[in-house]
């Protein structure tokens, strides 16, 4: 069946008129319409009986049936006011199921009054006052029409500098951080970053250097325009064409005498994208239309003035027209649109083409709530689920993820011999209660809480803080209490070890930035100097959040190296960096907090953060831990939970956060929920039905062992423990109290330096130095050839057969028996070597250099 011949048509749009917002219609054939310019767009046609210039019964019946706006009488006309007005068309066709196909740039357009309006690259452009009917028709004759009226083409309004000129600079990248928007500007010309300070930009552009950049008497001779079209040497190259819409606006603004604009002109209050969410085929495209709503209720299309950015360039990118280009991968992707400090997001789901996956392909009884959300997403995308991993793989995986080590041979034997149907749950509970779990996760938190030595020497403070973190995890301290004790820490290290966080993070700004990133998943650093380019946070929001910490101070105690931390009680405030206004403390998107005379402001910050209604706290931790176990966060990076960086499975993240809150912020309960899921216990082997999936958790994604875990694993296999200065013999690398211990191995394999609150400091990327170190370094060779090492012991052991020894090595390295091929090859190699010690050294070397050893799968 020809899908085009069976399509329906419908108008899809959201209009804002004063306080009334008309909902979108997700039509089968959608026209999303708006404009760029100084006028407003108004619905004005009264009925659906628009006459085509060439009557066609099929076209008329389809149009009459489906051209409509939800909850209002169908209206098919728009008013374009002024020559700068634009209307972005978005034409789409419904395919089978819920799939949609964007055909904006494939249909043929016809205008019955071509002197009034024309279609350029899918956008309506006014030419002169009048009325016209625009018809979009596909190759099968299906069509949809709209009426448009153009007015005020002979009455051009004054162009606003902040409203029209600055967005052009942003669109063209002129005020970006790599060009004139950087702190020192570029080649003597400076603009505010992304145009957040238009008054300063106006001074630099119009009045600086005696106004040499602009020529009102001859706009085309202006240095600004000559640079933009590259007729005058320009480091940024050509940015505009002389016949472009943007060039015309800039030229007219200059000819008008460079007006700044009035103080009472309407301001953008929000932007929306049409469509918001689509289900599309891979390797297809989708045209977006972006609408800006102003403080006076007017709406304009800013599609060609907005800036776009994909959250995953491997999945999709978006060009300057707002046309999203999907790649060949399946899954989901989000594209951010930004205009004048406001952001919105388009989301696309890309299913497997012609998938035969049905509900029957998934377990009918999910192990827990995690699986319900994961299975629903997989089924929606037509992605198959890999089978459950075998017991050996599960034991190795969960022991590495929970305790930062590989299972011992006795643990493997005991697990294999356990006939209980709950044996996986039992091993999870045992590991969660183990000392190894507390040590491993203490190291994880230790790094991002910046517990590191200063001056090269390990201090009592480092050890005390690490021990406090370890004990908190060992006792399963509720997470909200754990965070509260850090945030409100006062006194000396001896009495309150968490004060070390304040000793390490000494700057008020850095403290609030770390706290927001660590515990809220909000990277607010940008808002310190300007409005956040990817979020709604302003400098005022930043200042109000930092006000919670402005009373923190410290004084010298008995030990000058360990100052006492305290907070002055009573009210606190922080100055707005631009206006100098003293702002009272307030959480993000929260009301100002009244601080009592005897109150520690930080306690109020902790109250707001850990309140169950806080939209950030539980989600941030749930996403952080999900990434630890699943290899990829529901949001990436894991501590960047922006509106413009949505989760790959929003329902799952909400469910994890809700469960975490209801458990009383029980970290073990959250971990147990994740690792007992069928999702976590899936095999890592890809199937034909899920080989292209990288975001939906259809299988376990292998991840390279962390530096400390890998070193401990090598020590465990070779029986040659690494020595760390000042530490007890045999201490594991994951149990070290800070990251300052000298170790080339740990450094080359990506151990973090603990200088930031970002887990991105830890590198999991492979590189040549790592390969060479494992292959031929003195450190590895000494572990293999040590007189007390495993190779020497195996060679000297005459009581066991080579087969027993090799099976033991495979159990230690891979937590499994060798298969027949591996066993035969290894036995043959050992038997053929005259020097048996060297033979076992070679076997150990080959195991260490295998991918299976290096990865948790």
XYZ file of C-alpha atoms in Angstrom, residues 169-850:
682
model
C 25.121 38.280 16.611
C 24.238 35.211 18.673
C 23.024 33.238 15.677
C 26.180 33.994 13.705
C 28.459 33.157 16.651
C 29.880 36.685 16.903
C 29.316 36.868 20.663
C 30.397 33.291 21.357
C 33.148 32.372 23.785
C 35.576 31.697 20.946
C 35.043 35.058 19.260
C 34.121 38.583 20.398
C 32.184 37.189 23.368
C 35.267 36.044 25.240
C 36.469 38.021 28.235
C 39.046 40.116 26.381
C 37.068 40.333 23.148
C 38.648 39.712 19.760
C 40.909 42.061 17.809
C 39.854 45.096 19.782
C 36.102 44.479 19.631
C 34.221 43.002 22.568
C 30.648 41.745 22.949
C 28.972 40.256 25.986
C 28.844 36.484 25.978
C 25.782 35.368 23.986
C 24.384 38.894 24.169
C 23.299 38.772 27.812
C 24.348 42.412 28.335
C 22.922 44.259 25.289
C 23.464 47.711 26.807
C 27.198 47.000 27.029
C 27.194 45.623 23.493
C 25.541 48.794 22.253
C 28.239 50.933 23.861
C 31.025 48.838 22.338
C 29.492 48.756 18.891
C 28.020 52.237 18.497
C 30.129 54.549 20.626
C 33.492 52.848 21.068
C 36.375 53.939 18.795
C 34.433 57.109 17.845
C 31.740 55.035 16.144
C 34.029 53.863 13.340
C 32.242 50.522 12.957
C 28.965 52.045 11.683
C 28.052 54.522 8.939
C 24.376 55.653 8.998
C 24.892 57.773 5.895
C 26.110 54.757 3.935
C 25.182 51.564 5.811
C 26.825 49.246 3.257
C 30.151 50.955 3.932
C 29.894 50.182 7.643
C 32.787 48.125 8.963
C 30.290 45.847 10.712
C 28.678 44.835 7.428
C 31.896 44.746 5.442
C 33.390 42.355 7.999
C 30.270 40.191 8.022
C 30.333 39.675 4.236
C 34.154 39.469 4.225
C 34.763 42.388 1.868
C 36.980 43.671 4.670
C 39.465 41.177 6.184
C 37.734 39.279 8.982
C 39.253 36.583 11.165
C 35.872 34.891 11.430
C 35.451 34.727 7.673
C 32.227 35.364 5.813
C 29.177 35.239 8.082
C 26.454 36.753 5.865
C 25.375 37.138 2.260
C 24.479 40.608 1.033
C 21.007 39.434 0.020
C 20.311 37.660 3.313
C 17.486 38.533 5.688
C 19.952 39.261 8.501
C 22.026 41.614 6.348
C 18.875 43.545 5.457
C 17.929 43.955 9.118
C 21.402 45.153 10.096
C 21.548 47.557 7.166
C 18.126 49.024 7.967
C 19.042 49.397 11.636
C 22.164 51.348 10.711
C 20.241 53.529 8.255
C 17.690 54.295 10.970
C 20.462 55.823 13.097
C 21.161 52.741 15.232
C 18.242 53.055 17.676
C 18.607 51.098 20.906
C 14.888 50.573 21.453
C 12.423 51.698 24.066
C 12.530 50.654 27.715
C 8.925 49.482 27.650
C 9.164 47.300 24.553
C 7.833 43.716 25.059
C 10.339 41.163 26.306
C 10.557 37.475 25.471
C 9.104 35.450 28.347
C 9.267 31.969 26.823
C 9.880 30.021 23.646
C 8.195 26.852 22.378
C 9.111 24.413 19.663
C 6.774 22.688 17.233
C 6.720 19.745 17.209
C 7.812 19.029 20.763
C 8.106 15.272 20.357
C 8.126 13.076 17.298
C 8.535 9.424 16.421
C 10.691 9.315 13.291
C 12.571 6.895 11.118
C 16.353 6.737 11.356
C 18.266 8.763 8.760
C 15.277 11.077 8.286
C 14.824 14.769 9.023
C 12.436 17.002 10.927
C 11.853 20.718 10.415
C 11.285 22.660 13.629
C 9.392 25.902 14.168
C 10.306 27.979 17.218
C 7.830 30.499 18.609
C 8.693 33.274 21.056
C 6.008 34.599 23.397
C 6.383 38.204 24.581
C 5.333 39.986 27.753
C 2.438 41.655 25.908
C 1.066 38.280 24.766
C 2.272 38.578 21.173
C 3.914 35.657 19.435
C 6.516 35.523 16.693
C 8.342 32.815 14.852
C 12.074 32.932 15.569
C 12.997 29.679 13.846
C 15.770 31.175 11.732
C 17.025 33.372 14.586
C 17.271 30.587 17.178
C 20.422 28.593 17.895
C 20.246 24.784 17.913
C 22.302 22.087 19.572
C 21.874 18.318 19.716
C 22.529 16.512 22.993
C 24.071 13.615 21.055
C 25.840 14.387 17.800
C 26.095 10.670 17.012
C 22.307 10.477 16.966
C 21.402 13.764 15.267
C 22.488 17.270 14.397
C 20.544 20.384 13.519
C 21.377 23.043 10.958
C 20.859 26.793 11.197
C 17.384 26.517 9.647
C 16.102 24.366 12.491
C 16.176 21.242 10.324
C 17.082 18.186 12.400
C 19.066 15.484 10.589
C 18.862 12.060 12.220
C 21.678 9.562 11.863
C 21.364 5.804 11.336
C 21.150 4.889 15.039
C 17.992 3.969 16.926
C 17.018 5.348 20.319
C 16.161 8.880 21.322
C 17.704 12.309 20.969
C 16.991 15.846 22.084
C 17.705 19.101 20.267
C 17.872 22.349 22.231
C 16.664 25.594 20.724
C 17.876 28.836 22.351
C 16.712 32.399 21.761
C 17.400 35.485 23.904
C 18.282 33.522 27.017
C 15.322 31.161 26.766
C 15.516 27.492 25.881
C 13.189 24.748 24.737
C 13.701 21.160 23.616
C 12.557 18.983 20.748
C 12.677 15.237 21.380
C 12.672 12.451 18.837
C 12.229 8.710 19.282
C 13.823 6.623 16.520
C 12.565 3.024 16.475
C 14.060 0.011 14.749
C 12.751 -0.026 11.155
C 10.118 -2.705 10.562
C 10.754 -4.233 13.962
C 8.931 -7.465 14.778
C 9.487 -7.047 18.515
C 6.221 -7.340 20.433
C 5.181 -7.345 24.055
C 5.622 -11.135 24.124
C 9.368 -10.682 23.636
C 9.735 -9.315 27.186
C 9.277 -11.078 30.537
C 5.619 -10.845 31.494
C 6.524 -10.372 35.155
C 9.273 -7.723 35.450
C 11.542 -8.292 38.421
C 10.963 -4.774 39.726
C 9.809 -1.267 38.701
C 13.057 -0.612 36.841
C 12.175 -3.278 34.324
C 8.678 -1.952 33.699
C 10.055 1.366 32.513
C 12.959 -0.153 30.556
C 10.768 -2.756 28.847
C 8.184 -0.119 27.911
C 10.889 1.983 26.243
C 12.382 -0.994 24.410
C 9.001 -2.150 23.181
C 8.179 1.361 22.005
C 11.395 1.489 19.963
C 11.178 -2.072 18.708
C 14.480 -2.988 20.374
C 15.060 -6.557 21.541
C 16.229 -7.490 25.043
C 19.372 -9.556 25.507
C 18.956 -12.709 27.624
C 19.850 -12.942 31.280
C 23.568 -13.294 31.917
C 24.847 -16.566 33.352
C 25.685 -16.971 37.032
C 29.446 -16.611 36.563
C 29.047 -13.324 34.672
C 26.572 -11.998 37.223
C 28.790 -12.797 40.214
C 31.810 -11.128 38.616
C 29.778 -8.112 37.497
C 28.026 -7.432 40.780
C 31.150 -8.007 42.879
C 33.081 -5.521 40.779
C 30.250 -2.963 40.850
C 29.467 -3.290 44.558
C 32.845 -4.048 46.137
C 35.364 -2.906 43.535
C 37.010 -6.321 43.261
C 36.666 -9.651 41.521
C 35.154 -12.581 43.423
C 37.461 -15.035 45.169
C 37.589 -18.692 44.278
C 35.731 -19.723 47.491
C 32.992 -17.174 46.657
C 32.683 -18.596 43.146
C 32.454 -22.167 44.421
C 29.870 -21.227 47.049
C 27.738 -19.351 44.538
C 27.875 -22.183 42.017
C 26.785 -24.638 44.699
C 23.913 -22.504 45.964
C 20.625 -23.989 44.749
C 18.438 -21.226 46.194
C 16.257 -19.354 43.649
C 17.212 -16.197 45.572
C 20.946 -16.724 45.440
C 21.541 -13.575 43.383
C 19.636 -11.466 45.910
C 21.605 -13.136 48.702
C 24.987 -12.290 47.197
C 23.825 -8.698 46.622
C 22.877 -8.321 50.286
C 26.165 -9.892 51.392
C 28.208 -7.538 49.240
C 26.249 -4.463 50.356
C 27.065 -5.302 53.977
C 30.729 -6.002 53.232
C 33.722 -3.891 54.152
C 34.736 -3.904 50.499
C 31.544 -2.073 49.524
C 32.190 0.665 52.085
C 35.799 1.015 50.938
C 34.913 1.131 47.248
C 32.144 3.703 47.520
C 34.118 5.753 50.039
C 36.741 6.175 47.327
C 34.045 7.244 44.852
C 32.705 9.975 47.164
C 36.165 10.876 48.454
C 37.279 11.957 44.970
C 34.315 14.197 44.120
C 34.296 15.733 47.614
C 37.870 16.865 46.838
C 39.494 15.086 49.767
C 43.094 15.355 48.648
C 46.394 16.166 50.270
C 47.992 19.584 49.914
C 51.710 20.244 49.926
C 52.510 16.636 49.082
C 51.943 15.159 52.527
C 48.988 13.084 53.666
C 47.334 14.907 56.569
C 45.238 13.746 59.484
C 42.332 15.626 57.918
C 42.454 13.528 54.741
C 42.403 10.286 56.677
C 39.668 11.473 59.058
C 37.338 12.640 56.295
C 37.854 9.443 54.291
C 37.170 7.377 57.404
C 33.980 9.355 58.094
C 32.763 8.721 54.533
C 33.614 5.025 54.804
C 31.789 4.685 58.120
C 28.778 6.547 56.752
C 28.496 4.061 53.904
C 29.184 1.072 56.148
C 26.364 2.112 58.483
C 24.054 2.894 55.529
C 23.561 6.435 56.774
C 20.553 8.005 55.011
C 21.773 10.076 52.094
C 19.952 13.230 53.175
C 21.692 13.016 56.560
C 25.043 12.365 54.880
C 24.664 15.505 52.759
C 23.326 17.597 55.637
C 26.326 16.745 57.818
C 28.679 17.895 55.071
C 26.818 21.119 54.306
C 26.384 22.161 57.961
C 29.789 20.960 59.191
C 31.383 23.209 61.839
C 34.244 22.894 64.273
C 37.526 21.021 63.997
C 38.443 17.978 61.963
C 38.796 15.904 65.111
C 35.212 16.571 66.185
C 33.548 16.976 62.784
C 35.562 15.419 59.911
C 33.240 16.786 57.157
C 34.671 20.280 57.781
C 37.496 19.092 55.552
C 35.186 19.847 52.619
C 35.235 23.521 53.641
C 39.003 23.405 54.067
C 39.452 22.017 50.572
C 36.786 24.171 48.901
C 37.716 27.573 50.271
C 35.851 29.945 47.968
C 32.174 30.777 48.566
C 31.392 30.611 44.861
C 33.151 27.284 44.507
C 31.271 25.879 47.486
C 27.867 26.632 46.051
C 28.924 25.446 42.605
C 30.234 22.169 44.034
C 27.141 21.675 46.202
C 24.818 22.308 43.258
C 26.734 19.979 40.946
C 27.263 17.208 43.513
C 23.887 17.106 45.203
C 21.490 18.741 42.728
C 22.938 17.821 39.343
C 22.965 21.509 38.379
C 26.027 23.067 36.780
C 25.390 26.684 37.681
C 28.944 27.925 37.136
C 27.989 29.901 34.038
C 25.439 31.943 35.988
C 28.202 33.452 38.131
C 29.131 35.809 35.277
C 26.110 35.825 32.960
C 22.753 34.218 32.338
C 23.188 30.469 31.911
C 23.203 29.740 28.162
C 21.574 26.316 28.518
C 19.318 26.893 31.506
C 17.022 29.501 33.009
C 19.380 30.362 35.877
C 20.308 34.036 36.088
C 23.015 35.838 38.010
C 20.383 36.658 40.612
C 19.593 32.947 41.038
C 23.291 32.259 41.493
C 23.739 35.050 44.039
C 20.719 33.957 46.080
C 22.010 30.399 46.224
C 25.490 31.516 47.265
C 23.937 33.670 50.027
C 23.523 30.511 52.099
C 27.320 30.270 52.392
C 28.411 33.886 52.835
C 28.565 33.662 56.640
C 30.979 30.699 56.651
C 34.390 31.521 58.035
C 37.324 29.815 59.716
C 39.861 30.540 62.395
C 43.141 29.057 63.507
C 42.821 26.288 66.075
C 45.428 24.400 68.024
C 46.885 23.056 64.811
C 47.500 25.867 62.306
C 47.199 23.332 59.485
C 43.680 22.352 60.610
C 41.589 25.559 60.914
C 38.248 25.539 62.711
C 35.227 26.138 60.456
C 32.168 28.024 61.703
C 29.200 29.996 60.393
C 28.008 33.308 61.800
C 24.386 32.944 62.825
C 21.628 35.190 61.575
C 20.718 36.724 58.250
C 22.904 36.421 55.200
C 22.936 37.894 51.714
C 24.996 38.081 48.534
C 25.469 40.982 46.145
C 24.209 40.837 42.594
C 27.419 41.129 40.529
C 25.927 43.717 38.171
C 23.530 45.791 40.235
C 25.204 45.444 43.633
C 21.805 44.681 45.196
C 21.988 42.607 48.383
C 19.970 39.456 47.678
C 18.599 37.163 50.372
C 19.166 33.402 50.178
C 16.823 31.270 48.093
C 16.984 27.849 46.502
C 16.709 27.385 42.767
C 13.132 28.047 41.680
C 12.252 28.646 45.343
C 11.107 31.513 47.533
C 13.439 33.641 49.642
C 14.261 32.129 53.017
C 13.833 34.067 56.254
C 16.901 33.374 58.405
C 16.339 33.645 62.141
C 18.793 35.460 64.396
C 20.063 32.165 65.824
C 19.966 30.183 62.593
C 22.795 28.833 60.511
C 21.845 29.745 56.910
C 23.405 26.501 55.707
C 20.840 24.509 57.693
C 18.094 26.192 55.680
C 19.948 25.296 52.492
C 20.114 21.664 53.636
C 16.397 21.771 54.527
C 15.513 22.972 51.039
C 17.832 20.512 49.305
C 16.683 17.403 51.147
C 12.978 18.209 51.134
C 11.032 15.516 49.305
C 9.510 18.181 47.050
C 12.910 19.297 45.762
C 12.957 18.424 42.056
C 16.730 17.989 41.853
C 18.111 16.192 44.933
C 16.863 12.613 44.577
C 17.051 12.643 40.773
C 20.699 13.726 40.841
C 21.748 10.868 43.121
C 19.599 8.315 41.305
C 21.181 9.262 37.989
C 24.702 9.201 39.473
C 24.241 5.691 40.859
C 22.450 4.451 37.743
C 25.502 5.404 35.703
C 27.826 3.662 38.149
C 26.025 0.376 37.647
C 24.775 0.643 34.078
C 27.776 2.375 32.490
C 25.744 5.267 31.126
C 23.573 7.770 32.956
C 19.945 8.315 32.088
C 21.290 11.858 31.733
C 24.788 12.417 30.392
C 26.929 13.864 31.864
C 25.572 12.416 35.107
C 25.727 15.715 36.996
C 24.202 17.946 34.303
C 20.435 17.523 34.706
C 19.335 20.449 32.562
C 15.902 20.951 31.065
C 17.736 21.041 27.746
C 19.466 17.723 28.490
C 16.506 15.421 29.155
C 16.860 11.828 30.384
C 16.722 9.009 27.873
C 13.955 7.435 29.968
C 12.214 10.183 32.011
C 9.742 7.767 33.590
C 12.566 5.562 34.837
C 14.498 8.447 36.380
C 11.330 9.744 38.054
C 10.594 6.240 39.326
C 14.088 5.794 40.771
C 13.907 9.188 42.484
C 10.445 8.483 43.898
C 11.527 5.107 45.261
C 14.661 6.669 46.765
C 12.630 9.316 48.572
C 10.064 6.802 49.822
C 12.840 4.596 51.207
C 14.046 7.449 53.412
C 17.020 8.112 51.101
C 18.338 4.591 51.660
C 21.343 4.165 49.382
C 21.437 0.393 49.746
C 17.750 0.167 48.848
C 18.409 2.170 45.671
C 21.377 -0.003 44.762
C 19.382 -3.144 45.457
C 16.562 -1.881 43.244
C 18.977 -1.374 40.351
C 21.079 -4.535 40.603
C 18.166 -6.917 41.214
C 16.523 -5.738 37.998
C 16.364 -7.904 34.901
C 17.835 -4.903 33.085
C 21.054 -4.937 35.146
C 21.315 -8.712 34.880
C 21.067 -8.771 31.087
C 23.933 -10.235 29.102
C 26.286 -7.792 27.430
C 26.202 -9.650 24.110
C 24.376 -7.701 21.428
C 21.590 -9.257 19.392
C 20.609 -8.308 15.841
C 17.556 -6.660 17.422
C 19.571 -4.387 19.737
C 23.004 -4.002 18.193
C 22.348 -0.328 17.431
C 21.112 0.552 20.908
C 23.339 2.616 23.156
C 20.846 4.528 25.314
C 17.918 2.253 26.126
C 19.623 -0.478 28.209
C 18.572 -3.440 26.102
C 21.764 -5.116 27.275
C 24.507 -4.522 29.802
C 27.052 -2.060 28.416
C 30.619 -3.258 29.142
C 32.799 -0.759 30.958
C 36.514 -0.714 31.586
C 37.614 -1.315 35.149
C 38.528 1.786 37.132
C 42.249 2.331 37.634
C 42.248 1.254 41.272
C 40.067 -1.802 40.638
C 42.268 -2.903 37.733
C 45.444 -2.594 39.788
C 43.870 -4.564 42.637
C 42.746 -7.226 40.144
C 46.281 -7.582 38.789
C 47.614 -7.815 42.353
C 44.985 -10.458 43.147
C 45.859 -12.519 40.076
C 49.655 -12.268 40.413
C 49.757 -12.425 44.249
C 52.077 -9.398 44.105
C 50.442 -6.598 46.115
C 51.370 -3.019 45.323
C 53.073 -1.107 48.129
C 51.895 2.408 48.965
C 54.120 4.651 51.092
C 52.930 4.963 54.673
C 50.108 2.450 54.240
C 49.770 -1.041 55.728
C 51.008 -3.889 53.568
C 48.323 -5.384 51.380
C 45.981 -2.387 51.400
C 43.823 -2.266 48.283
C 44.161 0.683 45.933
C 40.416 1.332 46.231
C 40.846 1.751 50.010
C 43.480 4.501 49.906
C 42.440 7.629 51.832
C 43.136 10.010 48.959
C 44.314 10.084 45.343
C 47.729 11.565 46.067
C 49.675 8.317 46.395
C 52.379 8.041 43.776
C 51.522 5.417 41.165
C 52.231 5.629 37.470
C 49.781 2.800 36.877
C 46.890 4.621 38.557
C 47.721 7.845 36.774
C 47.945 6.345 33.298
C 44.682 4.454 33.784
C 42.755 7.602 34.633
C 42.710 8.023 38.408
C 41.180 11.456 39.176
C 43.183 14.177 40.856
C 40.208 15.210 43.046
C 40.514 18.867 42.070
C 36.876 19.257 40.984
C 33.448 17.948 41.924
C 33.071 16.286 38.530
C 33.346 12.547 38.035
C 34.595 13.379 34.555
C 38.040 13.745 36.126
C 38.191 9.978 36.099
C 39.074 8.842 32.593
C 37.791 5.513 31.318
C 39.201 6.022 27.839
C 41.771 3.581 26.481
C 45.065 4.889 25.134
C 48.395 3.662 23.841
C 50.223 4.312 27.124
C 47.896 1.901 28.919
C 48.451 -0.836 26.344
C 52.218 -0.446 26.441
C 52.219 -0.452 30.237
C 50.325 -3.723 30.423
C 52.354 -5.294 27.647
C 55.875 -4.448 28.630
C 56.283 -2.264 31.712
C 58.735 -3.036 34.463
C 55.931 -2.804 37.026
C 53.851 -5.551 35.396
C 56.873 -7.716 34.638
C 58.001 -7.570 38.275
C 54.549 -8.677 39.434
C 54.577 -11.593 37.002
C 58.127 -12.709 37.821
C 58.184 -12.155 41.595
C 59.650 -14.986 43.681
C 56.564 -14.979 45.908
C 54.187 -14.404 43.023
C 51.553 -16.769 41.683
C 53.596 -17.950 38.709
C 56.437 -19.041 40.944
C 54.028 -20.813 43.306
C 52.195 -22.615 40.527
C 55.466 -23.787 38.979
C 56.613 -25.126 42.344
C 53.294 -26.836 43.150
C 53.698 -30.533 42.338
C 50.481 -31.630 44.050
C 48.072 -30.319 41.425
C 47.774 -30.891 37.720
C 48.247 -28.157 35.156
C 44.562 -28.389 34.348
C 43.601 -27.631 37.967
C 45.963 -24.675 38.032
C 44.689 -23.266 34.762
C 41.086 -23.612 35.862
C 41.992 -21.712 39.029
C 43.606 -18.924 37.030
C 40.526 -18.556 34.839
C 38.340 -18.428 37.933
C 40.457 -15.655 39.477
C 40.741 -13.660 36.239
C 37.316 -14.209 34.671
C 35.222 -15.890 37.415
C 34.557 -18.807 35.067
C 36.059 -22.041 33.811
C 38.004 -22.021 30.561
C 36.149 -23.469 27.613
C 37.517 -26.542 25.870
C 39.433 -24.540 23.277
C 41.024 -22.240 25.862
C 41.924 -25.134 28.137
C 43.519 -27.140 25.353
C 45.534 -24.190 24.033
C 46.809 -23.231 27.481
C 47.698 -26.788 28.478
C 49.542 -27.245 25.207
C 51.509 -24.051 25.736
C 52.492 -24.864 29.332
C 53.480 -28.429 28.415
C 55.651 -27.164 25.578
C 57.708 -24.799 27.728
C 60.828 -26.155 29.388
C 60.801 -23.408 32.042
C 57.451 -23.921 33.790
C 57.734 -20.730 35.813
C 58.125 -18.714 32.640
C 55.225 -20.658 31.137
C 52.901 -19.589 33.945
C 54.230 -16.029 33.784
C 53.249 -15.989 30.115
C 49.786 -17.363 30.895
C 49.237 -14.668 33.527
C 50.482 -12.016 31.109
C 48.036 -13.152 28.435
C 45.119 -13.149 30.890
C 45.936 -9.620 32.112
C 46.108 -8.300 28.552
C 42.763 -9.758 27.509
